[in-house]
mmCIF file of N, CA and C in Angstrom:
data_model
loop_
_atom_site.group_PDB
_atom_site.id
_atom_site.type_symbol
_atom_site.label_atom_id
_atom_site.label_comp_id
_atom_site.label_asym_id
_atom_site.label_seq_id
_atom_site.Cartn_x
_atom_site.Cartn_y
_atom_site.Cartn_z
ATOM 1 N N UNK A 1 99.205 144.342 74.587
ATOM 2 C CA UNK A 1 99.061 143.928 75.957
ATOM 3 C C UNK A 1 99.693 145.010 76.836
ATOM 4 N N UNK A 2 98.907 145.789 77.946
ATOM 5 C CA UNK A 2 99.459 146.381 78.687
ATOM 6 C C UNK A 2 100.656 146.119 79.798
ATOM 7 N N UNK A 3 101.315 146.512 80.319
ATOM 8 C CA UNK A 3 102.442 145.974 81.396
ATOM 9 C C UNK A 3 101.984 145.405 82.266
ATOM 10 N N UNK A 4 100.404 145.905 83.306
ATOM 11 C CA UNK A 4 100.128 145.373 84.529
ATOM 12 C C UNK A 4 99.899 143.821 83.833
ATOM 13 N N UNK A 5 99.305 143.172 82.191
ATOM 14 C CA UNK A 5 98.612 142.276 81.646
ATOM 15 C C UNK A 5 99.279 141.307 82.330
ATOM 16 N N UNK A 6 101.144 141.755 80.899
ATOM 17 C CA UNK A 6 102.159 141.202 81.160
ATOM 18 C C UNK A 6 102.685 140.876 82.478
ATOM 19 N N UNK A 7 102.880 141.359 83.284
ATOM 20 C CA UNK A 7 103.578 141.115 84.469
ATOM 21 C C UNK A 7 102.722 139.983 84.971
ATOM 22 N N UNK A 8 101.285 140.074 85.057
ATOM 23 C CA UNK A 8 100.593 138.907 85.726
ATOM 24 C C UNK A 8 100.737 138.022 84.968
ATOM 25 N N UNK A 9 100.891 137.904 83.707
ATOM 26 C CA UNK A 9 101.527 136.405 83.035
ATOM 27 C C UNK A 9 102.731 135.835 83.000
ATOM 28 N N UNK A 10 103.467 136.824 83.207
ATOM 29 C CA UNK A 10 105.067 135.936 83.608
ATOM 30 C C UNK A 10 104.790 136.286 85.630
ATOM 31 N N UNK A 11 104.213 136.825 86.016
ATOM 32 C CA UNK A 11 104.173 136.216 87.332
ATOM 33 C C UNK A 11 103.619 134.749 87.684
ATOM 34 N N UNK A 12 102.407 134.624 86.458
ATOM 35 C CA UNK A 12 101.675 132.855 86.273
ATOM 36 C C UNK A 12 102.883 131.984 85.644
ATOM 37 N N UNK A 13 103.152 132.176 84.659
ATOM 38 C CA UNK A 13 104.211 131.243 83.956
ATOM 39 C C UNK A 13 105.141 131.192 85.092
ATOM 40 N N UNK A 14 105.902 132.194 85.639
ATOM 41 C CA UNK A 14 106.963 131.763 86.607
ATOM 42 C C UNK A 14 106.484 130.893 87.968
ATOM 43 N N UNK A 15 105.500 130.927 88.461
ATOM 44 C CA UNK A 15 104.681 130.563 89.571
ATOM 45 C C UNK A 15 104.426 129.356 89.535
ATOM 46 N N UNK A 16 104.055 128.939 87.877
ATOM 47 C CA UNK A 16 103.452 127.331 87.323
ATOM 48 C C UNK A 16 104.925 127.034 86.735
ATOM 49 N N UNK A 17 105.729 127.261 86.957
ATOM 50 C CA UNK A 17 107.000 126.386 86.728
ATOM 51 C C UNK A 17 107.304 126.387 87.791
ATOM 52 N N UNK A 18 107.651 127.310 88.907
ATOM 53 C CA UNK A 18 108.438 126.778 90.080
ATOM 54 C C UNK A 18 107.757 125.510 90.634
ATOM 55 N N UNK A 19 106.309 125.257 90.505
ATOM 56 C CA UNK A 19 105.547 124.383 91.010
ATOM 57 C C UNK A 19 105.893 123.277 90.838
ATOM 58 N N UNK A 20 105.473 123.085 89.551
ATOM 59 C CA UNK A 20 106.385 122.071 89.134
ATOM 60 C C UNK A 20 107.271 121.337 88.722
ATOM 61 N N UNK A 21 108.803 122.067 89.466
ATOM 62 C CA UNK A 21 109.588 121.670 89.729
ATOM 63 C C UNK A 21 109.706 121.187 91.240
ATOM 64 N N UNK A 22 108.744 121.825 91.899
ATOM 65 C CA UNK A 22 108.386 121.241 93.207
ATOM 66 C C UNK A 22 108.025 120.141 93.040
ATOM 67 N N UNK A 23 106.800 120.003 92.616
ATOM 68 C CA UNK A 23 106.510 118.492 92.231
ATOM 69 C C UNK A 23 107.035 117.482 91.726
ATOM 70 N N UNK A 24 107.871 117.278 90.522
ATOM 71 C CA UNK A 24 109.402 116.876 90.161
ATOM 72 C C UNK A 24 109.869 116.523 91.608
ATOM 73 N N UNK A 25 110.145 117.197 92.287
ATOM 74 C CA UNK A 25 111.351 116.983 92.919
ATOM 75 C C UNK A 25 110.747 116.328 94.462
ATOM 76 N N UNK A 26 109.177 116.549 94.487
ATOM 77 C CA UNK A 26 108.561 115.421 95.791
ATOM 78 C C UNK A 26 108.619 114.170 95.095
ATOM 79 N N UNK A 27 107.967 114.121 94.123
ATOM 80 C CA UNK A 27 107.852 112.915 93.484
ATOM 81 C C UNK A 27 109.206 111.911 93.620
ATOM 82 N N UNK A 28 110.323 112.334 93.141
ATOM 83 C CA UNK A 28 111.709 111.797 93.107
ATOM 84 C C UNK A 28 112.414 111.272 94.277
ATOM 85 N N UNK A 29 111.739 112.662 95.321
ATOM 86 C CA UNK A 29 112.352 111.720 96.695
ATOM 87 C C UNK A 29 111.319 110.864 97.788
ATOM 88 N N UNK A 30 109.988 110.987 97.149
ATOM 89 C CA UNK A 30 109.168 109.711 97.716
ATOM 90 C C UNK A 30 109.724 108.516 96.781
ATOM 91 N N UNK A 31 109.896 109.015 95.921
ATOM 92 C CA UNK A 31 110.412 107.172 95.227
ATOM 93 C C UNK A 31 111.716 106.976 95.643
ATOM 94 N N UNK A 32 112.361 107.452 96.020
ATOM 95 C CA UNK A 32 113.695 106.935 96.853
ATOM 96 C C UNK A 32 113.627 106.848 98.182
ATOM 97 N N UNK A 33 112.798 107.091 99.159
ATOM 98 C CA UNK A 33 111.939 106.983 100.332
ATOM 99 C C UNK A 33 110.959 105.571 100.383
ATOM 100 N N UNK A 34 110.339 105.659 99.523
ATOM 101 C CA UNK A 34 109.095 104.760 99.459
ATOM 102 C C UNK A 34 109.188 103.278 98.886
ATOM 103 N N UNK A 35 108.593 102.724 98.363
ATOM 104 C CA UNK A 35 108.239 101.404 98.341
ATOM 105 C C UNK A 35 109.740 100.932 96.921
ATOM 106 N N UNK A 36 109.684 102.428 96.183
ATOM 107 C CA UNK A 36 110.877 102.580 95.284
ATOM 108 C C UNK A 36 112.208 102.300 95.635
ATOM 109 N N UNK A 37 112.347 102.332 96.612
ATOM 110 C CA UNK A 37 113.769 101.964 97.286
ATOM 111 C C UNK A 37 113.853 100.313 97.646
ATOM 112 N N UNK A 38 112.570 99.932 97.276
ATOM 113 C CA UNK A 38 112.944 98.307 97.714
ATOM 114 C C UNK A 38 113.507 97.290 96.428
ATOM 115 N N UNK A 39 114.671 96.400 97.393
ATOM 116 C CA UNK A 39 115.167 95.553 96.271
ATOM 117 C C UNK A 39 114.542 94.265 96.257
ATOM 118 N N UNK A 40 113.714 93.961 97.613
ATOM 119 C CA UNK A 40 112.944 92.376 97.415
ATOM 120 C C UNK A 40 111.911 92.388 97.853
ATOM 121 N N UNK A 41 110.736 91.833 96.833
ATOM 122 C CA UNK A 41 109.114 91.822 97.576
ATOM 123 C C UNK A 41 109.101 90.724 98.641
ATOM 124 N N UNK A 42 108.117 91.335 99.909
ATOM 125 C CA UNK A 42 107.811 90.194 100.546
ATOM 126 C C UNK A 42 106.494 89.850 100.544
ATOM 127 N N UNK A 43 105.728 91.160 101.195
ATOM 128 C CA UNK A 43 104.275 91.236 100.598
ATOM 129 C C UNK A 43 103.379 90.092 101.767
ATOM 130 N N UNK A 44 103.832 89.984 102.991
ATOM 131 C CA UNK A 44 102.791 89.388 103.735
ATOM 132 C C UNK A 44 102.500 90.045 104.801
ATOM 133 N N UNK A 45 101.289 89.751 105.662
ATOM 134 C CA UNK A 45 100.910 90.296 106.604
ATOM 135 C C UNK A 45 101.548 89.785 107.954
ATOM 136 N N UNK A 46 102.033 90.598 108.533
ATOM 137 C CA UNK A 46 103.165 89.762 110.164
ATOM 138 C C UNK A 46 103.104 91.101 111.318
ATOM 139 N N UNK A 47 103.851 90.890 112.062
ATOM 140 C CA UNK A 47 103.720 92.084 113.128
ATOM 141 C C UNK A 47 105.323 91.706 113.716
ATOM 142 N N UNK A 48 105.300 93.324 114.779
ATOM 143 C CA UNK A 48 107.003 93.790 114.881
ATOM 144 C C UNK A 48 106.814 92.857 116.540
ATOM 145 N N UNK A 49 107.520 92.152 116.642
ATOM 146 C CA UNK A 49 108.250 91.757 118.256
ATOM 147 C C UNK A 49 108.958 92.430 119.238
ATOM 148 N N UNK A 50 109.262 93.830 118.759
ATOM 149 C CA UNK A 50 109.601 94.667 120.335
ATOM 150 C C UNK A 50 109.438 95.350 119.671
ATOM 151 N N UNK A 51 109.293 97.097 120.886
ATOM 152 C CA UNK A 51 109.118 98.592 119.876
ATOM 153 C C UNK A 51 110.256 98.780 119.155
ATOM 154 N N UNK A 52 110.121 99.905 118.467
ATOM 155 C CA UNK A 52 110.993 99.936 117.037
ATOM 156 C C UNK A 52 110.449 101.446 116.758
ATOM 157 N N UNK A 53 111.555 102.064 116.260
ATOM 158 C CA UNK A 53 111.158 103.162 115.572
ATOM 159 C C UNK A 53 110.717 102.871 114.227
ATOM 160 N N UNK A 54 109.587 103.484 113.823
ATOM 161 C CA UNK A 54 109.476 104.332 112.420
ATOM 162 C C UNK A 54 109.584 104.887 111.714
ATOM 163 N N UNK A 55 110.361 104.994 110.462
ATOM 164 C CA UNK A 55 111.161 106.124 109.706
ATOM 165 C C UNK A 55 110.557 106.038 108.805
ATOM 166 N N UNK A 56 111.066 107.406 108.091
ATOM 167 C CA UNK A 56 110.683 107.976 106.619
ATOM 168 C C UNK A 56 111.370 107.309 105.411
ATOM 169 N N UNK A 57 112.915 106.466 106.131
ATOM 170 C CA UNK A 57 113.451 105.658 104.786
ATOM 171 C C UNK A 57 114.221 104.592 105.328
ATOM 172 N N UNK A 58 114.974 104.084 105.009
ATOM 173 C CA UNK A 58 115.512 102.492 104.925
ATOM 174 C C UNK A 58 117.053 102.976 105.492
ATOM 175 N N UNK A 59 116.947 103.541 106.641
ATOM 176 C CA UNK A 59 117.865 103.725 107.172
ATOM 177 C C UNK A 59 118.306 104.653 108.826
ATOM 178 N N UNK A 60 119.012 104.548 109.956
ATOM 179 C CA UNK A 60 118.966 105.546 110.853
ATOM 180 C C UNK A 60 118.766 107.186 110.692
ATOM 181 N N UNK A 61 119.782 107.418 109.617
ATOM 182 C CA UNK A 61 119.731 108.892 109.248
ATOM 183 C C UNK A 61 118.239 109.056 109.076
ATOM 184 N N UNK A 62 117.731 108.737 108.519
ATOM 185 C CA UNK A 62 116.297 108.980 108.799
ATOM 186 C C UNK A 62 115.737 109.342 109.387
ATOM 187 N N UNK A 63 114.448 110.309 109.327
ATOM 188 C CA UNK A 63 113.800 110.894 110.732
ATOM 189 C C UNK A 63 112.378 109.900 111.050
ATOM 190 N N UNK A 64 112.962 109.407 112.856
ATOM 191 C CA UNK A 64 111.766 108.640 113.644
ATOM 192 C C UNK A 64 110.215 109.638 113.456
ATOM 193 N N UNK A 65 109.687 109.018 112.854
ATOM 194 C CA UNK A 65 107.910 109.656 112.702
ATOM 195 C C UNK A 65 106.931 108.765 113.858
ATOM 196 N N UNK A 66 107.718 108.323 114.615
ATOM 197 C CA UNK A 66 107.284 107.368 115.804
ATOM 198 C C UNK A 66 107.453 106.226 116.167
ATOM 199 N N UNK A 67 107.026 105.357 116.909
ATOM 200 C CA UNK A 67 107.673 104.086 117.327
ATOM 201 C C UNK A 67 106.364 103.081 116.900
ATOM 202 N N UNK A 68 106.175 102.068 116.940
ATOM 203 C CA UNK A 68 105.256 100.520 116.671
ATOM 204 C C UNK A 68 105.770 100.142 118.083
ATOM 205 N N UNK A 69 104.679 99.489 118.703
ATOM 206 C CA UNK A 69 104.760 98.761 119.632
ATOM 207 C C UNK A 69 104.904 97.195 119.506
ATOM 208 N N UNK A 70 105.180 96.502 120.397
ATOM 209 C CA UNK A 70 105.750 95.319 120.530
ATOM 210 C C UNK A 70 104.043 94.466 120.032
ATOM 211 N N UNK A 71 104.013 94.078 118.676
ATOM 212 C CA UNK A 71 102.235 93.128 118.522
ATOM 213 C C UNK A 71 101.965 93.796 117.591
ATOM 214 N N UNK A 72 102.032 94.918 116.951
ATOM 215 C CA UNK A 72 101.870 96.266 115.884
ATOM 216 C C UNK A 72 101.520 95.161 114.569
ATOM 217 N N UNK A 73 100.335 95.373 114.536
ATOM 218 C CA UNK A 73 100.257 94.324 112.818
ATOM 219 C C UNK A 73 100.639 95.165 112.012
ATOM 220 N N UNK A 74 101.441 95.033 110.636
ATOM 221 C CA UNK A 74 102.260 95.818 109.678
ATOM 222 C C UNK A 74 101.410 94.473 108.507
ATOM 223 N N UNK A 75 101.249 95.349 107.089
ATOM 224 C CA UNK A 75 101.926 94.526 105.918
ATOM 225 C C UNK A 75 103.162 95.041 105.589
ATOM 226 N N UNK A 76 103.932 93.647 105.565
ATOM 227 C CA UNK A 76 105.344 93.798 105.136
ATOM 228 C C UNK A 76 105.465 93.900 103.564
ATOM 229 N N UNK A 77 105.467 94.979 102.804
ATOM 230 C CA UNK A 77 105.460 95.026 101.161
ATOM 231 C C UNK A 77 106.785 94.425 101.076
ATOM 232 N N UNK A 78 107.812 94.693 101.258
ATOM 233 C CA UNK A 78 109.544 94.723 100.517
ATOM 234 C C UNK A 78 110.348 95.351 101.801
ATOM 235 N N UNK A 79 111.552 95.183 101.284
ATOM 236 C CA UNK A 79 112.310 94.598 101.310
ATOM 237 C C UNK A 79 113.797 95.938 100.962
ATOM 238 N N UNK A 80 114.434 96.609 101.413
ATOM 239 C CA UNK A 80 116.055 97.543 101.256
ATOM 240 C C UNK A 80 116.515 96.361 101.762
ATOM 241 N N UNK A 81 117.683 95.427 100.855
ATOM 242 C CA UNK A 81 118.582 94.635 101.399
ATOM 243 C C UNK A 81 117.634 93.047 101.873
ATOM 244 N N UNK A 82 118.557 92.395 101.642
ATOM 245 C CA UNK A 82 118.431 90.774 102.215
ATOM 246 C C UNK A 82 118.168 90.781 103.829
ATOM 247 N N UNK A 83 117.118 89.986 104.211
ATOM 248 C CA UNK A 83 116.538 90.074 105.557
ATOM 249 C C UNK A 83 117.370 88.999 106.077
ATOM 250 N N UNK A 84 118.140 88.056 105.756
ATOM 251 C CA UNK A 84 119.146 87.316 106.110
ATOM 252 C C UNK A 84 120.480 87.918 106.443
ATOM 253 N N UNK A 85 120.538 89.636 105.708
ATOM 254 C CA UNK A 85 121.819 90.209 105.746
ATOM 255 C C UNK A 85 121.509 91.331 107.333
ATOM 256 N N UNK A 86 122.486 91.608 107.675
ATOM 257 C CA UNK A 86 122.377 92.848 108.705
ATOM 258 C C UNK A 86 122.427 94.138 107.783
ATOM 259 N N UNK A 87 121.351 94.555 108.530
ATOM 260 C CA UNK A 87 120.846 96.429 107.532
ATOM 261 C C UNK A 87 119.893 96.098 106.692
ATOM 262 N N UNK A 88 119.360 95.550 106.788
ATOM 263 C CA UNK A 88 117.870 95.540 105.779
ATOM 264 C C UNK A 88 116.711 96.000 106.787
ATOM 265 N N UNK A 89 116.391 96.625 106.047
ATOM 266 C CA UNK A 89 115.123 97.660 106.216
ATOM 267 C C UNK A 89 113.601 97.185 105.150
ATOM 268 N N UNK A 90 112.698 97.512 106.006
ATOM 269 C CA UNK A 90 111.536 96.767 106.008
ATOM 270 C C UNK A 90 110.350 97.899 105.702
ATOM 271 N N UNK A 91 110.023 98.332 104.665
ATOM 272 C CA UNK A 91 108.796 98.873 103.870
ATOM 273 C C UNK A 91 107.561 98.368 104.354
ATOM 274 N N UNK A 92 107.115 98.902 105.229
ATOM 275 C CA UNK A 92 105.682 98.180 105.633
ATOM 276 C C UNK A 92 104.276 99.414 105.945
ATOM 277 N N UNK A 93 102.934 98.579 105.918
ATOM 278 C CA UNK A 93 102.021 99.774 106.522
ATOM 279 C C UNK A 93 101.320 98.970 107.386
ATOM 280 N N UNK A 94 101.600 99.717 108.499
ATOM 281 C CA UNK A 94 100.551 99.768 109.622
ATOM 282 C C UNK A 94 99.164 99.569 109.732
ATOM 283 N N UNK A 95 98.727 98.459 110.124
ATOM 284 C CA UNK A 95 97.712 97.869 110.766
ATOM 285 C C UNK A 95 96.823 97.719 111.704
ATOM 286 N N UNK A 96 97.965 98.158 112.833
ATOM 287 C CA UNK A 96 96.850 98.334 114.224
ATOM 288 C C UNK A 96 97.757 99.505 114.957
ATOM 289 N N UNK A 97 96.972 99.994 115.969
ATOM 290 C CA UNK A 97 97.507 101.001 116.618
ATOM 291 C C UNK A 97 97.791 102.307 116.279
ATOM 292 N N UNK A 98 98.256 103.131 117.006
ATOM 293 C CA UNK A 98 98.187 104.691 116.339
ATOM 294 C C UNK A 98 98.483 105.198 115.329
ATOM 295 N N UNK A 99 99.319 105.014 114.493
ATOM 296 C CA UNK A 99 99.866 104.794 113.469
ATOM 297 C C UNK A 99 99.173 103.912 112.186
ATOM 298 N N UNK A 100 97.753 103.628 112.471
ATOM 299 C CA UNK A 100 97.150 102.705 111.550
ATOM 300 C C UNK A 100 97.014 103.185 110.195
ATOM 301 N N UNK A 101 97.713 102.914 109.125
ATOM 302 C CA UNK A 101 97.683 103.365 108.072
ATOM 303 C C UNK A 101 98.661 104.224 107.143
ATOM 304 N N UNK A 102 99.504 104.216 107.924
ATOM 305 C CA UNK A 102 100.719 105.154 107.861
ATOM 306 C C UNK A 102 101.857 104.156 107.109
ATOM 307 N N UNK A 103 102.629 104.386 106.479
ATOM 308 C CA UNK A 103 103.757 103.814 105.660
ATOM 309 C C UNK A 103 105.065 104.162 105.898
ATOM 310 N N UNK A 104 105.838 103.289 105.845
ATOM 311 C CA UNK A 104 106.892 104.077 106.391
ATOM 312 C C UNK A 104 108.124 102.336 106.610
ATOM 313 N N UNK A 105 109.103 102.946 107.217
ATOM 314 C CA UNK A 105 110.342 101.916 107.190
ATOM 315 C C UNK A 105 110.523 101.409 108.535
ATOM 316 N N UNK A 106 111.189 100.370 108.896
ATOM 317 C CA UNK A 106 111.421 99.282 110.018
ATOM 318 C C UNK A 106 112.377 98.620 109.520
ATOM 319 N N UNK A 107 113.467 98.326 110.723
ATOM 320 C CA UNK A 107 114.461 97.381 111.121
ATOM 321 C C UNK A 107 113.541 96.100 110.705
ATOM 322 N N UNK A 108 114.150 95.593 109.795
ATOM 323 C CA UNK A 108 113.813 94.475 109.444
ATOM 324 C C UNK A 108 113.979 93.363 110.527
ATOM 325 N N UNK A 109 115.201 93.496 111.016
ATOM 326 C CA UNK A 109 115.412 92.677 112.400
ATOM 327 C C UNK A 109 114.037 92.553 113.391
ATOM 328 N N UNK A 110 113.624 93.538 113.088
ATOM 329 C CA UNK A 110 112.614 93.382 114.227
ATOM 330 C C UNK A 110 111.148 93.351 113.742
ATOM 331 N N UNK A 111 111.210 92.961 112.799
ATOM 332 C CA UNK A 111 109.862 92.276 111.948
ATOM 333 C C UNK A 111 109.558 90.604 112.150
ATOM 334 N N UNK A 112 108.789 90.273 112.419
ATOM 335 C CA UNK A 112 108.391 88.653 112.652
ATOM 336 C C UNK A 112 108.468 88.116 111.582
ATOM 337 N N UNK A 113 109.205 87.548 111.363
ATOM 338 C CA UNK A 113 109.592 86.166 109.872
ATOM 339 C C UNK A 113 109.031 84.928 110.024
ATOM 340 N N UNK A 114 107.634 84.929 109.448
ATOM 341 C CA UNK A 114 106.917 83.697 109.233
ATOM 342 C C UNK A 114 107.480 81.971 108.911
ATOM 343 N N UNK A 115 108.381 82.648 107.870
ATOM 344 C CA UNK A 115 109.083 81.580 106.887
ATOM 345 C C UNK A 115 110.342 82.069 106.783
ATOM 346 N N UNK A 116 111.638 81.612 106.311
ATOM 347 C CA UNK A 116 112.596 82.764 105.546
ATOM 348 C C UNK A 116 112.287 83.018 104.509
ATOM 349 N N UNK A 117 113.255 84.080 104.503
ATOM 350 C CA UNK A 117 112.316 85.087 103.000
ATOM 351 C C UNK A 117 113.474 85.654 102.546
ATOM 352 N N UNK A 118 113.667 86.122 101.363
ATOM 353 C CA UNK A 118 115.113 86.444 101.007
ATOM 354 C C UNK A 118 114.940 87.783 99.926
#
């Protein structure tokens, strides 16, 4: 095998590992972001009662990816924390409005509770 061969194969081998360690490592923090971070299913369809930001996870530190307006139909999947407790955060996807389809986290506080739900 000549050198220019070599070099383009450990430039591929090195290239297809950094990758996927990229990938590894999206994967890991959408599941600690995402539906993976929830400790209780709720799983019904409801809407938010005043605006509210939208985040990337189950918490302020989080970055706002926009607000839901006050009527915003969401399915509520789950659940970060007891919705009876203060600080539970609300895993839901968007239903109506600009944001239709988008996934993402909510103040549970400010999710419409059909029934209690725990």
């Amino acid at each position: 095998m000549n050198t220019l061969t070599r070099r383009a194969a450990t430039l591929a081998t090195t290239g297809a590992l950094l990758l996927g360690g990229a990938v590894a490592t999206a994967s890991t923090a959408s599941a600690a972001t995402g539906a993976g971070a929830c400790t209780h299913q709720i799983k019904i369809n409801t809407d938010v009662y005043t605006t509210v930001k939208f985040r990337t996870g189950p918490g302020t530190s989080y970055t706002a990816t926009g607000q839901l307006s006050k009527g915003t139909d969401v399915y509520w999947q789950c659940n970060k924390g007891r919705n009876d407790k203060p600080n539970a955060w609300g895993y839901v996807t968007v239903k109506s409005g600009p944001l239709k389809g988008k996934k993402g986290w909510v103040a549970a506080q400010y999710i419409n509770v059909p029934m209690q739900l725990d």
